[in-house]
Coordinates of C-alpha atoms in Angstrom, one line a residue:
X283 CA 24.6 -47.4 -41.8
X284 CA 22.1 -45.6 -44.1
X285 CA 21.8 -41.7 -44.6
X286 CA 19.0 -41.4 -42.1
X287 CA 20.9 -43.2 -39.3
X288 CA 24.0 -40.7 -39.8
X289 CA 21.4 -38.1 -39.6
X290 CA 19.9 -39.0 -36.2
X291 CA 23.6 -39.4 -34.9
X292 CA 24.5 -36.2 -35.8
X293 CA 21.4 -35.0 -34.1
X294 CA 22.4 -36.9 -30.9
X295 CA 25.7 -35.6 -31.2
X296 CA 24.2 -32.2 -30.9
X297 CA 22.1 -32.9 -28.0
X298 CA 19.0 -33.2 -29.0
X299 CA 16.6 -34.7 -26.7
X300 CA 13.2 -34.1 -28.7
X301 CA 12.2 -34.5 -32.1
X302 CA 8.4 -32.9 -32.6
X303 CA 6.8 -34.2 -35.7
X304 CA 4.3 -36.5 -37.6
X305 CA 5.5 -39.7 -39.5
X306 CA 5.3 -39.8 -43.2
X307 CA 6.3 -42.1 -46.0
X308 CA 9.1 -39.9 -47.2
X309 CA 10.5 -40.2 -43.8
X310 CA 10.5 -43.7 -42.7
X311 CA 14.0 -44.3 -42.7
X312 CA 14.5 -41.6 -40.5
X313 CA 11.8 -42.8 -38.0
X314 CA 13.3 -46.1 -37.8
X315 CA 16.5 -44.6 -37.1
X316 CA 14.7 -42.3 -34.6
X317 CA 13.2 -45.6 -33.0
X318 CA 16.7 -47.0 -32.3
X319 CA 18.2 -43.6 -30.7
X320 CA 18.4 -41.8 -27.1
X321 CA 16.2 -39.2 -29.0
X322 CA 12.5 -39.1 -27.9
X323 CA 10.1 -38.8 -30.8
X324 CA 6.8 -36.7 -29.8
X325 CA 4.0 -37.6 -32.8
X326 CA 2.3 -34.8 -32.5
X327 CA -1.7 -34.1 -34.0
X328 CA -0.3 -31.7 -36.8
X329 CA 3.2 -30.4 -38.0
X330 CA 2.0 -26.4 -37.1
X331 CA 2.0 -27.8 -33.4
X332 CA 5.3 -29.6 -33.7
X333 CA 6.8 -26.6 -35.0
X334 CA 5.5 -24.3 -32.1
X335 CA 7.0 -26.8 -29.8
X336 CA 10.4 -26.9 -31.3
X337 CA 9.9 -23.0 -31.3
X338 CA 9.3 -22.7 -27.5
X339 CA 11.7 -25.4 -26.5
X340 CA 14.6 -23.3 -28.5
X341 CA 13.7 -20.0 -27.1
X342 CA 13.5 -21.4 -23.4
X343 CA 16.5 -23.5 -23.9
X344 CA 18.8 -21.6 -26.3
X345 CA 19.2 -24.9 -28.1
X346 CA 17.7 -25.8 -31.2
X347 CA 14.3 -27.5 -31.1
X348 CA 13.7 -30.0 -33.9
X349 CA 10.5 -30.5 -35.6
X350 CA 10.2 -33.4 -38.4
X351 CA 7.6 -33.6 -41.4
X352 CA 7.2 -35.4 -44.7
X353 CA 7.1 -33.4 -47.9
X354 CA 4.5 -31.3 -49.4
X355 CA 1.5 -30.9 -47.3
X356 CA 3.3 -32.0 -44.0
X357 CA 6.2 -29.4 -45.3
X358 CA 3.8 -26.7 -45.7
X359 CA 1.9 -27.3 -42.2
X360 CA 5.5 -26.8 -40.7
X361 CA 6.0 -23.3 -42.2
X362 CA 3.8 -21.1 -39.4
X363 CA 5.7 -22.4 -36.6
X364 CA 9.5 -22.4 -38.2
X365 CA 8.5 -18.6 -39.6
X366 CA 7.3 -17.6 -35.8
X367 CA 10.7 -19.1 -34.6
X368 CA 12.8 -17.4 -37.5
X369 CA 11.1 -13.8 -36.8
X370 CA 11.3 -14.3 -33.0
X371 CA 15.3 -15.3 -32.7
X372 CA 14.1 -19.0 -31.4
X373 CA 17.0 -21.5 -32.7
X374 CA 14.7 -24.4 -34.4
X375 CA 15.7 -26.8 -37.0
X376 CA 13.2 -28.0 -39.3
X377 CA 13.8 -31.6 -41.0
X378 CA 11.5 -32.5 -44.2
X379 CA 11.0 -35.9 -46.1
X380 CA 11.2 -35.1 -49.7
X381 CA 10.6 -37.3 -53.1
X382 CA 13.6 -39.2 -54.5
X383 CA 16.0 -37.4 -56.5
X384 CA 15.1 -39.5 -59.3
X385 CA 11.8 -37.7 -59.8
X386 CA 12.3 -34.1 -58.9
X387 CA 12.6 -33.0 -62.5
X388 CA 9.0 -34.2 -63.2
X389 CA 5.6 -33.3 -62.3
X390 CA 5.4 -35.6 -59.2
X391 CA 3.1 -36.5 -56.4
X392 CA 3.3 -34.2 -53.4
X393 CA 6.5 -32.7 -54.7
X394 CA 7.2 -28.9 -54.0
X395 CA 10.8 -27.5 -54.1
X396 CA 11.0 -27.3 -50.3
X397 CA 14.5 -25.4 -50.3
X398 CA 13.0 -22.7 -52.2
X399 CA 9.6 -22.6 -50.1
X400 CA 11.6 -22.4 -46.9
X401 CA 14.0 -19.8 -48.1
X402 CA 12.1 -16.7 -46.9
X403 CA 11.3 -18.0 -43.2
X404 CA 14.9 -19.2 -42.5
X405 CA 18.5 -18.1 -41.8
X406 CA 19.4 -21.1 -44.0
X407 CA 18.7 -24.2 -45.6
X408 CA 20.0 -27.1 -47.5
X409 CA 19.0 -30.4 -49.2
X410 CA 21.1 -33.3 -48.5
X411 CA 22.2 -34.4 -52.1
X412 CA 24.9 -36.9 -51.3
X413 CA 24.9 -39.0 -48.2
X414 CA 28.7 -38.4 -47.2
X415 CA 27.7 -34.5 -46.5
X416 CA 25.3 -35.2 -44.0
X417 CA 27.6 -34.5 -41.0
X418 CA 28.3 -30.9 -42.7
X419 CA 25.0 -30.0 -43.0
X420 CA 23.6 -31.0 -39.6
X421 CA 26.4 -29.1 -38.0
X422 CA 26.0 -25.9 -40.1
X423 CA 22.5 -25.9 -39.6
X424 CA 23.1 -26.1 -35.8
X425 CA 25.6 -23.5 -35.8
X426 CA 23.6 -21.2 -38.1
X427 CA 20.3 -22.0 -35.7
X428 CA 21.9 -21.0 -32.6
X429 CA 24.2 -18.0 -33.3
X430 CA 23.2 -14.8 -32.9
X431 CA 20.8 -13.6 -33.9
X432 CA 19.2 -17.0 -33.8
X433 CA 16.4 -18.4 -35.9
X434 CA 15.2 -21.1 -38.0
X435 CA 17.1 -23.5 -40.4
X436 CA 15.7 -26.3 -42.5
X437 CA 17.2 -29.7 -44.0
X438 CA 15.4 -31.2 -46.8
X439 CA 16.4 -35.1 -47.2
X440 CA 15.0 -37.1 -50.4
X441 CA 13.9 -40.7 -49.5
X442 CA 16.2 -42.2 -51.8
X443 CA 19.4 -40.2 -50.2
X444 CA 17.7 -41.5 -46.7
X445 CA 18.1 -45.1 -47.5
X446 CA 21.6 -45.1 -49.2
X447 CA 24.5 -46.6 -47.5
X448 CA 27.2 -44.1 -45.9
X449 CA 30.4 -44.1 -43.8
X450 CA 30.8 -41.3 -41.6
X451 CA 30.7 -39.7 -38.0
X452 CA 29.4 -36.5 -36.3
X453 CA 31.2 -33.2 -36.7
X454 CA 33.3 -32.2 -33.5
X455 CA 31.2 -29.1 -32.2
X456 CA 33.3 -26.0 -32.0
X457 CA 32.8 -24.4 -29.0
X458 CA 31.8 -20.4 -29.7
X459 CA 34.3 -17.7 -27.8
X460 CA 32.4 -14.6 -26.7
X461 CA 33.4 -11.5 -28.6
X462 CA 33.7 -8.2 -26.3
X463 CA 33.0 -4.7 -27.6
X464 CA 35.8 -2.5 -28.6
X465 CA 37.2 0.2 -26.0
X466 CA 36.4 2.9 -27.9
X467 CA 32.7 2.3 -28.0
X468 CA 32.6 1.5 -24.4
X469 CA 34.1 5.1 -23.6
X470 CA 32.0 6.9 -26.1
X471 CA 28.9 5.1 -24.7
X472 CA 30.2 6.0 -21.0
X473 CA 30.5 9.5 -22.3
X474 CA 27.2 10.0 -23.8
X475 CA 25.5 8.2 -20.6
X476 CA 27.3 10.4 -18.1
X477 CA 25.9 13.9 -20.2
X478 CA 22.2 12.3 -20.3
X479 CA 19.8 14.2 -17.9
X480 CA 16.8 12.0 -18.2
X481 CA 17.6 8.7 -20.1
X482 CA 15.6 5.5 -20.2
X483 CA 16.6 1.9 -20.8
X484 CA 14.6 -0.2 -23.5
X485 CA 15.8 -3.7 -23.1
X486 CA 14.6 -6.6 -25.5
X487 CA 14.9 -10.2 -26.2
X488 CA 18.4 -10.4 -26.9
X489 CA 19.3 -9.6 -23.0
X490 CA 17.6 -12.8 -22.1
X491 CA 19.3 -14.8 -24.9
X492 CA 22.6 -13.3 -23.4
X493 CA 21.9 -14.4 -20.0
X494 CA 22.3 -10.4 -19.1
X495 CA 19.2 -10.2 -17.1
X496 CA 21.7 -9.9 -13.7
X497 CA 24.0 -7.4 -15.6
X498 CA 20.9 -5.2 -16.9
X499 CA 19.7 -5.1 -13.2
X500 CA 23.1 -3.8 -11.9
X501 CA 23.9 -1.5 -14.5
X502 CA 20.1 0.1 -14.2
X503 CA 20.6 0.2 -10.1
X504 CA 24.3 1.8 -10.4
X505 CA 23.2 4.5 -13.3
X506 CA 19.8 5.4 -11.6
X507 CA 18.3 4.7 -15.0
X508 CA 14.7 3.7 -15.3
X509 CA 14.0 0.7 -17.5
X510 CA 11.2 -0.4 -19.9
X511 CA 11.0 -3.7 -21.4
X512 CA 9.7 -4.8 -25.0
X513 CA 6.9 -7.8 -24.8
X514 CA 9.6 -10.1 -25.2
X515 CA 12.0 -8.8 -22.4
X516 CA 9.6 -9.5 -19.6
X517 CA 11.7 -10.2 -16.7
X518 CA 15.1 -9.1 -17.7
X519 CA 14.7 -6.6 -14.7
X520 CA 12.0 -7.6 -12.1
X521 CA 8.9 -5.8 -12.2
X522 CA 9.2 -5.1 -8.1
X523 CA 12.2 -3.3 -9.0
X524 CA 11.9 0.7 -8.2
X525 CA 13.3 1.5 -11.8
X526 CA 11.1 -1.1 -13.7
X527 CA 8.7 0.6 -15.8
X528 CA 7.3 -2.5 -17.0
X529 CA 6.0 -3.3 -20.9
X530 CA 6.3 -0.9 -23.6
X531 CA 4.7 -1.9 -27.4
X532 CA 1.3 -1.5 -27.3
X533 CA -0.1 0.1 -30.6
X534 CA -1.8 2.6 -28.5
X535 CA 0.0 5.4 -25.9
X536 CA 0.0 4.3 -22.8
X537 CA 1.9 5.9 -19.7
X538 CA 5.2 4.2 -20.4
X539 CA 5.5 6.4 -23.5
X540 CA 5.4 9.2 -21.4
X541 CA 9.0 8.2 -20.6
X542 CA 10.2 8.3 -24.0
X543 CA 8.5 11.2 -25.0
X544 CA 10.5 12.8 -22.3
X545 CA 14.0 11.6 -22.6
X546 CA 17.1 12.8 -23.8
X547 CA 18.8 9.3 -24.4
X548 CA 17.5 6.0 -25.1
X549 CA 20.0 3.1 -24.2
X550 CA 18.7 -0.1 -26.2
X551 CA 19.9 -3.2 -24.4
X552 CA 19.4 -6.8 -26.6
X553 CA 16.7 -4.6 -28.5
X554 CA 15.5 -5.8 -31.9
X555 CA 13.7 -3.9 -33.9
X556 CA 10.8 -6.3 -34.9
X557 CA 10.0 -6.3 -31.0
X558 CA 8.8 -3.0 -31.0
X559 CA 9.4 -0.6 -34.1
X560 CA 11.5 2.4 -33.2
X561 CA 9.1 4.5 -35.7
X562 CA 6.6 4.3 -32.4
X563 CA 9.0 5.7 -29.9
X564 CA 11.3 7.8 -32.2
X565 CA 9.1 8.7 -35.0
X566 CA 11.3 12.2 -35.9
X567 CA 14.6 10.0 -35.3
X568 CA 15.6 12.9 -33.0
X569 CA 16.6 10.9 -29.7
X570 CA 20.3 9.9 -29.2
X571 CA 20.3 6.3 -28.9
X572 CA 23.1 4.0 -27.5
X573 CA 22.6 0.4 -29.3
X574 CA 24.2 -2.2 -26.8
X575 CA 24.0 -6.1 -28.1
X576 CA 25.6 -9.2 -29.3
X577 CA 25.4 -7.6 -33.0
X578 CA 25.5 -4.3 -35.0
X579 CA 22.3 -2.5 -35.5
X580 CA 19.4 -3.1 -38.0
X581 CA 19.2 -0.1 -40.3
X582 CA 16.3 2.1 -39.9
X583 CA 15.8 5.7 -40.3
X584 CA 14.0 6.3 -36.4
X585 CA 16.8 4.1 -35.2
X586 CA 20.5 5.2 -36.0
X587 CA 22.5 4.8 -33.0
X588 CA 24.7 7.6 -31.7
X589 CA 27.1 4.4 -30.4
X590 CA 27.1 1.0 -31.0
X591 CA 28.7 -0.9 -28.4
X592 CA 29.0 -4.9 -30.2
X593 CA 29.7 -7.6 -28.0
X594 CA 28.9 -9.7 -24.9
X595 CA 26.1 -7.7 -23.1
X596 CA 27.4 -8.5 -19.4
X597 CA 30.7 -7.5 -19.9
X598 CA 29.8 -4.2 -21.9
X599 CA 27.6 -3.0 -19.2
X600 CA 30.1 -3.7 -16.4
X601 CA 32.9 -1.9 -18.4
X602 CA 30.3 1.4 -19.1
X603 CA 29.7 1.1 -15.3
X604 CA 33.4 1.4 -14.5
X605 CA 33.8 4.7 -16.5
X606 CA 30.2 6.6 -16.4
X607 CA 29.5 9.1 -14.2
X608 CA 25.9 8.9 -12.9
X609 CA 25.8 8.9 -9.1
X610 CA 22.6 11.0 -8.7
X611 CA 19.0 10.2 -8.1
X612 CA 16.8 9.4 -11.2
X613 CA 14.6 11.8 -12.7
X614 CA 11.7 12.8 -10.9
X615 CA 9.4 12.2 -13.7
X616 CA 10.4 8.6 -14.3
X617 CA 9.7 7.6 -10.4
X618 CA 5.9 9.7 -10.8
X619 CA 5.3 7.7 -13.9
X620 CA 6.2 4.3 -12.2
X621 CA 3.9 5.5 -9.7
X622 CA 1.1 5.9 -12.4
X623 CA 1.7 2.6 -14.0
X624 CA 1.1 0.8 -10.5
X625 CA -1.8 2.8 -9.5
X626 CA -3.6 1.7 -12.9
X627 CA -2.5 -1.7 -12.2
X628 CA -3.8 -2.2 -8.7
X629 CA -7.0 -0.7 -9.3
X630 CA -8.7 -3.6 -10.6
X631 CA -7.4 -5.9 -7.8
X632 CA -10.9 -6.3 -6.3
X633 CA -12.8 -5.5 -9.3
X634 CA -16.0 -8.3 -9.3
X635 CA -17.6 -7.2 -12.7
X636 CA -18.4 -10.5 -14.8
X637 CA -17.8 -11.1 -17.5
X638 CA -14.5 -10.5 -15.9
X639 CA -12.3 -7.7 -17.1
X640 CA -9.0 -8.6 -18.6
X641 CA -7.0 -6.5 -16.2
X642 CA -9.0 -8.3 -13.5
X643 CA -8.2 -11.8 -15.3
X644 CA -4.6 -11.3 -15.2
X645 CA -3.9 -9.4 -11.9
X646 CA -5.4 -13.0 -10.3
X647 CA -3.0 -15.0 -12.7
X648 CA -0.2 -13.4 -11.5
X649 CA -1.3 -13.9 -7.9
X650 CA -1.4 -18.0 -8.4
X651 CA 1.9 -17.9 -10.2
X652 CA 5.2 -18.3 -8.5
X653 CA 8.3 -16.3 -9.5
X654 CA 9.7 -18.9 -11.8
X655 CA 6.5 -20.1 -13.3
X656 CA 5.7 -19.8 -17.0
X657 CA 2.6 -18.1 -18.7
X658 CA 3.0 -19.1 -22.5
X659 CA 0.7 -15.9 -24.6
X660 CA -1.4 -16.8 -27.7
X661 CA -1.9 -14.1 -30.1
X662 CA -5.1 -11.9 -30.1
X663 CA -6.9 -9.1 -27.6
X664 CA -5.6 -11.1 -24.3
X665 CA -1.8 -10.7 -26.0
X666 CA -2.4 -6.8 -25.6
X667 CA -3.6 -7.0 -21.9
X668 CA -1.0 -10.2 -20.6
X669 CA 1.4 -7.6 -22.3
X670 CA 0.2 -4.7 -20.3
X671 CA -0.5 -6.2 -17.1
X672 CA 1.4 -9.8 -16.3
X673 CA 4.6 -8.8 -15.1
X674 CA 7.5 -11.2 -14.5
X675 CA 10.4 -11.5 -11.9
X676 CA 12.7 -13.2 -14.3
X677 CA 13.2 -13.8 -17.7
X678 CA 11.5 -16.4 -19.9
X679 CA 8.6 -16.7 -17.6
X680 CA 6.1 -15.2 -20.0
X681 CA 6.5 -16.1 -23.8
X682 CA 5.0 -13.7 -26.0
X683 CA 5.4 -14.4 -29.7
X684 CA 5.8 -10.6 -31.1
X685 CA 7.9 -10.8 -34.1
X686 CA 5.9 -13.1 -36.4
X687 CA 2.7 -13.0 -33.6
X688 CA 1.2 -16.2 -35.0
X689 CA -1.9 -17.4 -33.5
X690 CA -2.1 -20.9 -32.1
X691 CA 1.1 -21.2 -30.5
X692 CA 0.0 -21.3 -26.9
X693 CA -1.0 -24.8 -26.4
X694 CA 1.9 -26.7 -28.2
X695 CA 4.0 -24.2 -26.5
X696 CA 2.9 -24.5 -23.4
X697 CA 3.5 -28.3 -23.8
X698 CA 7.3 -27.7 -24.7
X699 CA 7.4 -25.9 -21.7
X700 CA 6.5 -28.3 -19.6
X701 CA 8.8 -30.7 -21.0
X702 CA 11.7 -28.3 -20.6
X703 CA 10.6 -27.3 -16.8
X704 CA 8.4 -30.1 -15.7
X705 CA 8.7 -29.0 -12.0
X706 CA 7.2 -25.4 -12.7
X707 CA 3.2 -24.6 -13.3
X708 CA 2.7 -23.7 -16.8
X709 CA -0.5 -21.8 -17.8
X710 CA -1.2 -21.3 -21.9
X711 CA -3.5 -18.3 -22.2
X712 CA -5.5 -18.1 -25.2
X713 CA -8.6 -16.6 -26.8
X714 CA -11.2 -18.7 -28.2
X715 CA -10.0 -18.1 -31.5
X716 CA -6.3 -19.4 -31.0
X717 CA -7.3 -22.4 -29.0
X718 CA -9.3 -23.9 -31.9
X719 CA -6.4 -23.6 -34.0
X720 CA -4.2 -26.0 -32.1
X721 CA -6.6 -27.6 -29.5
X722 CA -5.6 -30.9 -30.9
X723 CA -2.4 -30.8 -29.1
X724 CA -4.1 -31.4 -25.8
X725 CA -4.4 -34.7 -26.7
X726 CA -0.3 -35.2 -27.2
X727 CA -0.1 -33.2 -24.1
X728 CA -2.2 -36.1 -22.3
X729 CA -0.5 -38.6 -24.1
X730 CA 3.2 -37.4 -23.5
X731 CA 2.3 -36.3 -19.6
X732 CA 2.3 -32.8 -19.7
X733 CA -0.3 -31.4 -17.1
X734 CA -0.7 -27.7 -17.8
X735 CA -3.5 -25.3 -17.6
X736 CA -5.1 -24.1 -20.8
X737 CA -7.1 -20.5 -19.4
X738 CA -9.4 -19.7 -22.6
X739 CA -10.7 -15.7 -22.9
X740 CA -14.1 -16.5 -24.2
X741 CA -15.8 -14.1 -26.1
X742 CA -17.1 -15.6 -29.2
X743 CA -15.0 -13.8 -31.6
X744 CA -11.7 -12.6 -32.8
X745 CA -11.4 -9.6 -30.3
X746 CA -8.2 -8.1 -31.4
X747 CA -9.6 -7.6 -34.9
X748 CA -12.7 -6.1 -33.6
X749 CA -10.7 -4.0 -31.3
X750 CA -8.7 -2.5 -34.6
X751 CA -12.1 -2.3 -36.8
X752 CA -13.8 -0.1 -34.0
X753 CA -10.6 2.1 -33.8
X754 CA -10.4 2.5 -37.3
X755 CA -14.2 2.8 -38.3
X756 CA -15.8 4.0 -34.8
X757 CA -17.8 2.2 -32.1
X758 CA -19.9 -0.5 -33.6
X759 CA -18.0 -0.6 -37.2
X760 CA -17.1 -4.3 -36.7
X761 CA -17.4 -6.9 -39.6
X762 CA -16.8 -10.7 -39.8
X763 CA -15.4 -11.4 -36.2
X764 CA -18.1 -13.1 -34.4
X765 CA -18.5 -17.0 -34.2
X766 CA -19.7 -19.7 -31.8
X767 CA -18.0 -22.0 -29.9
X768 CA -18.1 -25.6 -28.6
X769 CA -18.6 -26.3 -24.7
X770 CA -15.1 -26.0 -23.7
X771 CA -15.6 -27.9 -20.5
X772 CA -17.2 -30.9 -22.3
X773 CA -14.2 -30.6 -24.8
X774 CA -11.7 -31.2 -22.5
X775 CA -13.7 -33.9 -20.8
X776 CA -14.2 -36.1 -24.1
X777 CA -10.3 -35.9 -24.3
X778 CA -10.0 -37.0 -21.0
X779 CA -8.8 -33.7 -19.4
X780 CA -10.5 -31.8 -16.6
X781 CA -12.8 -28.9 -17.7
X782 CA -13.5 -25.9 -15.7
X783 CA -16.1 -22.9 -16.3
X784 CA -15.6 -19.9 -14.2
X785 CA -19.1 -18.2 -13.7
X786 CA -18.2 -15.2 -11.3
X787 CA -15.1 -13.2 -10.5
X788 CA -14.7 -14.7 -7.2
X789 CA -14.3 -18.0 -9.1
X790 CA -11.2 -17.4 -10.7
X791 CA -8.4 -18.1 -8.2
X792 CA -10.0 -21.1 -6.7
X793 CA -10.4 -22.6 -10.2
X794 CA -6.8 -21.8 -11.1
X795 CA -5.5 -23.3 -8.4
X796 CA -7.4 -26.7 -8.6
X797 CA -6.7 -27.0 -12.2
X798 CA -3.0 -26.3 -11.5
X799 CA -3.0 -29.2 -8.7
X800 CA -4.4 -31.6 -11.5
X801 CA -2.0 -34.4 -12.7
X802 CA -3.6 -34.1 -16.4
X803 CA -4.0 -31.4 -18.6
X804 CA -6.9 -28.6 -17.9
X805 CA -8.8 -26.2 -19.7
X806 CA -10.6 -23.2 -18.0
X807 CA -13.3 -21.5 -20.1
X808 CA -13.7 -17.8 -18.7
X809 CA -15.7 -15.1 -20.2
X810 CA -13.9 -12.0 -20.6
X811 CA -15.4 -8.6 -21.0
X812 CA -13.8 -6.6 -23.9
X813 CA -15.5 -3.6 -23.6
X814 CA -12.7 -2.8 -21.9
X815 CA -10.5 -2.6 -25.0
X816 CA -12.7 0.4 -26.2
X817 CA -12.6 2.1 -22.9
X818 CA -8.6 1.7 -22.9
X819 CA -8.3 3.1 -26.4
X820 CA -10.1 6.1 -25.2
X821 CA -8.1 6.7 -22.1
X822 CA -5.0 6.3 -24.4
X823 CA -6.1 8.8 -26.2
X824 CA -6.8 11.3 -23.2
X825 CA -3.3 10.4 -22.0
X826 CA -1.1 13.6 -20.9
X827 CA 2.3 13.7 -20.6
X828 CA 2.7 16.8 -18.7
X829 CA 6.1 17.3 -17.2

C-alpha cells in the first residue's frame, strides 16, 4: 500500500466515521484511499464549512472530528474553523495536502509552510516526512486532540510522500485512565466550602467534556449552593432546577452578576477562563476561588485559586460532599435573584410586537424544542440573546462558540449535529450576516440528507457591532454596519429547500413547527427588533444589587 492508504487505515483504527472536506490535486491519493474505506467523505462547498463541521462533531462526541483540504488556499480556508475548535476545546484533526518535498526549498506554486502557519492555532502539528512514521503521527494527533484540554491538531502530507509504498499498520490505542485529585486538596476544598456563607458555583464546558452534569447537579443540591453557567456550560444543571441562576458572561451587567458581587466564595467547576474572563466577575482578585477541574488553573491575576482540586470532576465532587458540612438552606439573596431572573424571562411570553423582539423569538424557540433537541448559535447580536434567554435541560443542547467566537459556524455546525443525532430536532440560529458567510453549506445538507432548520434573525446589518458602537459613542453613532439581503425564501427555494417568512409574532411557533416537520433543510426569515439591544444596555446600567 501507499502512505495515503496507511493514513486512512490509521483513521479507521481511530474510529473515524466522517471526513469533511474538498478534493484537490495534492490530496488525490488520500481521496482514492477514502473511496475504498469505511469512512464517509462529506464533500463540502468551502473548507471553512468543513472545519466547522469537524469542530461541532468533536464538541458533541468527544471524538476528534476530521477535516481535509488541499494545500495553499484550501489550507488557509480551514484556518478559522481549526482555530475555533482549538479555543473552544473541541477535538479536531485537520489534514492538508502539500507540494512534494522535492520543491519545498524553492518558490513554488501554491506552496506555504503549513506547519508554521497552523502552529498558533493548534495544540500540535507535524508534517509526515517519511511513510513509515505515519502510524505514530496519526496516533499522536488523535491522542493530543482528545486529551484535556481538547483542541485542534494538524497533519501535513506532501503529495510525493502520499504516493510512496510503505509497510506498516495502525498503532494500538492506549486507553486513558482517570486521574484523581489528592486527598489534601479535597479536604482543603471541603473546609473552605463549609465555612462559606454565600458561595456560588460557576460551571463551564469542562464539566460537559467530563460528563459531570449529574455530579454537579447532585453536589449543588446537597450543598445548597446556587449555580451559574458560562455560555458553553449550558445544561450542566437543568435550567428548571431551583438553584440554577442560568447563564453568566454578557459583557454588560445582568441579574446574575449580583450573585458574584455578593459572594464570599466562587467554586469554579470545569471552568475555562476563555469562556468568561475572571476580570469581569473578580476584577480586584479578592473573591476566594476553588478550582475543580481535570487540569490545573490557567494563570490570571483575577483567578488565583485558594485550592486547586485537579482530577476526575465527578469523583472530586462526590468526595468533597462526604466531608463538607453544608446542610442549611441557600442564602435568601440567591433565591430572590432567581426570582428576578425568571420574572424577566417570562415577561416576553405574550409579547406581540413586530418585528419580533429577540427575547420573544427565543422564548418561542424554547417552546417548540424538546429537552434533547439542539440549537447551534452563530455569532452576532442574537448570540447574546440566546446566551441570556435560551435555557437548557441537558448538556450539549445549545452550542455556542465563545472561545474564538467565529461567525459562520451555525449552518455547518447544524449539519454535523444532525449527523451525530439524526433523531433530534436541530436548529441553526444565525443573523443575516452570519448566514451569508456559509449559506452554501445548505446545499451540502440537502445532498447528504440532514434536514435541519435555519432561523435567520434579519435586521439588515451587523447588529452586534452597531450595539457596541452605540454603547461606546452614543445612540445613533454607528457606521459601516448596514447592508441589503437577498430574498431568503427564494434563496432557499432555488436550492431545493423550503423557505418561510415570518410576518407577525403569532406566525413564529406555527412556522417553526412546520419547518421542523420537513424532510429537507429549511430556512426561516424572521425580522427582529434590535432596538431591544440599547434598551437592555440602559436597563443593565440601572441595575442595583442591593442585598
